[in-house]
């Protein structure tokens, strides 16, 4: 057998062995297993031409439980650009406004935390529904149910160049939630804690 | 030229290629394991390269599931000296694919965001966190050259097969027709 042929065969054997090991490991791993076939990412949505309509939030009010007054709209703390997207952007002011409104409890406004379970448990905005983009099967129905008919659905993740919130927005849009109702809180969790806003800990019940 | 290079490599009486094997093998095991520990993070990194279709999901998901283990398996094979040239070829192919992909993504950031190319830094999904890209490209090129050295060396030493056969060289344990200048 020629050396070239033997080398290629060796490489193929290693490839097959890797697939077998990977499949086994992915099946038996207790956490973080990926589906082989599920499309985790929605197709990239082409941003609309022209300016996005400004968000018309109410005048922000500081939280009652000792948090600092809300600052004006800020760039994501990381300084990195978020992906281009067709959704309206929620400023920190708007999120504060929503969280403090009566409509938040009544389902008029919905906040979605698109981060993983462990970081959600470490701290999240009170009342936010947790749904990690990679575990849609366990939480997405609840999010869609809450989002349908809501006036504003604000989605956040870690902030900066975190894209889990964007993927969640795309999934919501694909499920029929009106694009105009979907807001992306780009500053996300980083901005929320950077401004020393109040949060709660623990998993969802 | 190729023959002369191979003769030179072969003439290295010190187990230079073996040390290179251990270094590259260990590096790939480490980088692969870091990816195995965070499959979602690696999947997102693969997606950011925008080279594979998002639907159907099999392309991205299979890459994120298999690639880390391919790196580990090849790293182990390289260290043990089992399927030595096959693992070296696989690693060379991976490096030859990853390096231009990293360059293209960095160049995209350079042109769209105006960041000077030498200052472009991001997590390339290599299992090492955020890196300065020109340095990463340089390192990858060096790794590729070292991997080619293993691939083209004619008489590598210190292989697992030698433990059982008593062979001094990896290829001695193989059937007739050991790699020659036409090889690999």
mmCIF file with all atom_site columns, N, CA and C in Angstrom, chain A residues 104 110-114 120 125 127-131 139 142-143 146-147 156 204:
data_model
loop_
_atom_site.group_PDB
_atom_site.id
_atom_site.type_symbol
_atom_site.label_atom_id
_atom_site.label_alt_id
_atom_site.label_comp_id
_atom_site.label_asym_id
_atom_site.label_entity_id
_atom_site.label_seq_id
_atom_site.pdbx_PDB_ins_code
_atom_site.Cartn_x
_atom_site.Cartn_y
_atom_site.Cartn_z
_atom_site.occupancy
_atom_site.B_iso_or_equiv
_atom_site.pdbx_formal_charge
_atom_site.auth_seq_id
_atom_site.auth_comp_id
_atom_site.auth_asym_id
_atom_site.auth_atom_id
_atom_site.pdbx_PDB_model_num
ATOM 1  N N  . UNK A 1 104 ? -46.367 45.429 33.832 1.00 0.00 ? 104 UNK A N  1
ATOM 2  C CA . UNK A 1 104 ? -45.375 44.349 33.906 1.00 0.00 ? 104 UNK A CA 1
ATOM 3  C C  . UNK A 1 104 ? -45.971 43.143 34.619 1.00 0.00 ? 104 UNK A C  1
ATOM 4  N N  . UNK A 1 110 ? -43.462 42.186 28.897 1.00 0.00 ? 110 UNK A N  1
ATOM 5  C CA . UNK A 1 110 ? -42.805 40.922 29.245 1.00 0.00 ? 110 UNK A CA 1
ATOM 6  C C  . UNK A 1 110 ? -41.289 41.111 29.137 1.00 0.00 ? 110 UNK A C  1
ATOM 7  N N  . UNK A 1 111 ? -40.598 40.600 30.099 1.00 0.00 ? 111 UNK A N  1
ATOM 8  C CA . UNK A 1 111 ? -39.139 40.647 30.076 1.00 0.00 ? 111 UNK A CA 1
ATOM 9  C C  . UNK A 1 111 ? -38.630 39.208 29.956 1.00 0.00 ? 111 UNK A C  1
ATOM 10 N N  . UNK A 1 112 ? -37.749 38.973 29.006 1.00 0.00 ? 112 UNK A N  1
ATOM 11 C CA . UNK A 1 112 ? -37.215 37.630 28.797 1.00 0.00 ? 112 UNK A CA 1
ATOM 12 C C  . UNK A 1 112 ? -35.708 37.639 29.048 1.00 0.00 ? 112 UNK A C  1
ATOM 13 N N  . UNK A 1 113 ? -35.267 36.780 29.938 1.00 0.00 ? 113 UNK A N  1
ATOM 14 C CA . UNK A 1 113 ? -33.842 36.622 30.220 1.00 0.00 ? 113 UNK A CA 1
ATOM 15 C C  . UNK A 1 113 ? -33.341 35.446 29.382 1.00 0.00 ? 113 UNK A C  1
ATOM 16 N N  . UNK A 1 114 ? -32.512 35.738 28.385 1.00 0.00 ? 114 UNK A N  1
ATOM 17 C CA . UNK A 1 114 ? -32.095 34.710 27.428 1.00 0.00 ? 114 UNK A CA 1
ATOM 18 C C  . UNK A 1 114 ? -30.739 34.104 27.796 1.00 0.00 ? 114 UNK A C  1
ATOM 19 N N  . UNK A 1 120 ? -28.521 32.926 35.397 1.00 0.00 ? 120 UNK A N  1
ATOM 20 C CA . UNK A 1 120 ? -29.829 33.462 35.799 1.00 0.00 ? 120 UNK A CA 1
ATOM 21 C C  . UNK A 1 120 ? -29.989 33.315 37.303 1.00 0.00 ? 120 UNK A C  1
ATOM 22 N N  . UNK A 1 125 ? -33.167 40.172 36.525 1.00 0.00 ? 125 UNK A N  1
ATOM 23 C CA . UNK A 1 125 ? -34.154 41.220 36.773 1.00 0.00 ? 125 UNK A CA 1
ATOM 24 C C  . UNK A 1 125 ? -35.430 40.548 37.259 1.00 0.00 ? 125 UNK A C  1
ATOM 25 N N  . UNK A 1 127 ? -38.853 39.148 37.844 1.00 0.00 ? 127 UNK A N  1
ATOM 26 C CA . UNK A 1 127 ? -40.006 38.920 36.977 1.00 0.00 ? 127 UNK A CA 1
ATOM 27 C C  . UNK A 1 127 ? -39.644 38.474 35.570 1.00 0.00 ? 127 UNK A C  1
ATOM 28 N N  . UNK A 1 128 ? -38.359 38.459 35.249 1.00 0.00 ? 128 UNK A N  1
ATOM 29 C CA . UNK A 1 128 ? -37.958 38.060 33.897 1.00 0.00 ? 128 UNK A CA 1
ATOM 30 C C  . UNK A 1 128 ? -38.158 36.552 33.708 1.00 0.00 ? 128 UNK A C  1
ATOM 31 N N  . UNK A 1 129 ? -38.709 36.192 32.574 1.00 0.00 ? 129 UNK A N  1
ATOM 32 C CA . UNK A 1 129 ? -38.868 34.773 32.253 1.00 0.00 ? 129 UNK A CA 1
ATOM 33 C C  . UNK A 1 129 ? -37.561 34.273 31.664 1.00 0.00 ? 129 UNK A C  1
ATOM 34 N N  . UNK A 1 130 ? -37.024 33.205 32.218 1.00 0.00 ? 130 UNK A N  1
ATOM 35 C CA . UNK A 1 130 ? -35.762 32.698 31.711 1.00 0.00 ? 130 UNK A CA 1
ATOM 36 C C  . UNK A 1 130 ? -35.980 31.711 30.578 1.00 0.00 ? 130 UNK A C  1
ATOM 37 N N  . UNK A 1 131 ? -35.286 31.906 29.500 1.00 0.00 ? 131 UNK A N  1
ATOM 38 C CA . UNK A 1 131 ? -35.308 30.908 28.419 1.00 0.00 ? 131 UNK A CA 1
ATOM 39 C C  . UNK A 1 131 ? -34.014 31.016 27.626 1.00 0.00 ? 131 UNK A C  1
ATOM 40 N N  . UNK A 1 139 ? -38.647 25.692 27.624 1.00 0.00 ? 139 UNK A N  1
ATOM 41 C CA . UNK A 1 139 ? -39.145 26.979 28.131 1.00 0.00 ? 139 UNK A CA 1
ATOM 42 C C  . UNK A 1 139 ? -39.827 27.855 27.100 1.00 0.00 ? 139 UNK A C  1
ATOM 43 N N  . UNK A 1 142 ? -43.686 28.723 27.048 1.00 0.00 ? 142 UNK A N  1
ATOM 44 C CA . UNK A 1 142 ? -44.115 29.659 28.087 1.00 0.00 ? 142 UNK A CA 1
ATOM 45 C C  . UNK A 1 142 ? -43.803 31.108 27.666 1.00 0.00 ? 142 UNK A C  1
ATOM 46 N N  . UNK A 1 143 ? -42.673 31.282 27.043 1.00 0.00 ? 143 UNK A N  1
ATOM 47 C CA . UNK A 1 143 ? -42.293 32.624 26.582 1.00 0.00 ? 143 UNK A CA 1
ATOM 48 C C  . UNK A 1 143 ? -43.248 33.098 25.491 1.00 0.00 ? 143 UNK A C  1
ATOM 49 N N  . UNK A 1 146 ? -46.576 34.063 26.864 1.00 0.00 ? 146 UNK A N  1
ATOM 50 C CA . UNK A 1 146 ? -46.542 35.363 27.535 1.00 0.00 ? 146 UNK A CA 1
ATOM 51 C C  . UNK A 1 146 ? -46.366 36.505 26.529 1.00 0.00 ? 146 UNK A C  1
ATOM 52 N N  . UNK A 1 147 ? -45.614 36.222 25.466 1.00 0.00 ? 147 UNK A N  1
ATOM 53 C CA . UNK A 1 147 ? -45.284 37.288 24.512 1.00 0.00 ? 147 UNK A CA 1
ATOM 54 C C  . UNK A 1 147 ? -46.434 37.625 23.585 1.00 0.00 ? 147 UNK A C  1
ATOM 55 N N  . UNK A 1 156 ? -33.208 40.289 26.928 1.00 0.00 ? 156 UNK A N  1
ATOM 56 C CA . UNK A 1 156 ? -31.827 40.651 27.238 1.00 0.00 ? 156 UNK A CA 1
ATOM 57 C C  . UNK A 1 156 ? -31.000 39.396 27.480 1.00 0.00 ? 156 UNK A C  1
ATOM 58 N N  . UNK A 1 204 ? -35.999 29.977 38.621 1.00 0.00 ? 204 UNK A N  1
ATOM 59 C CA . UNK A 1 204 ? -37.442 30.159 38.479 1.00 0.00 ? 204 UNK A CA 1
ATOM 60 C C  . UNK A 1 204 ? -38.158 29.033 39.196 1.00 0.00 ? 204 UNK A C  1
#
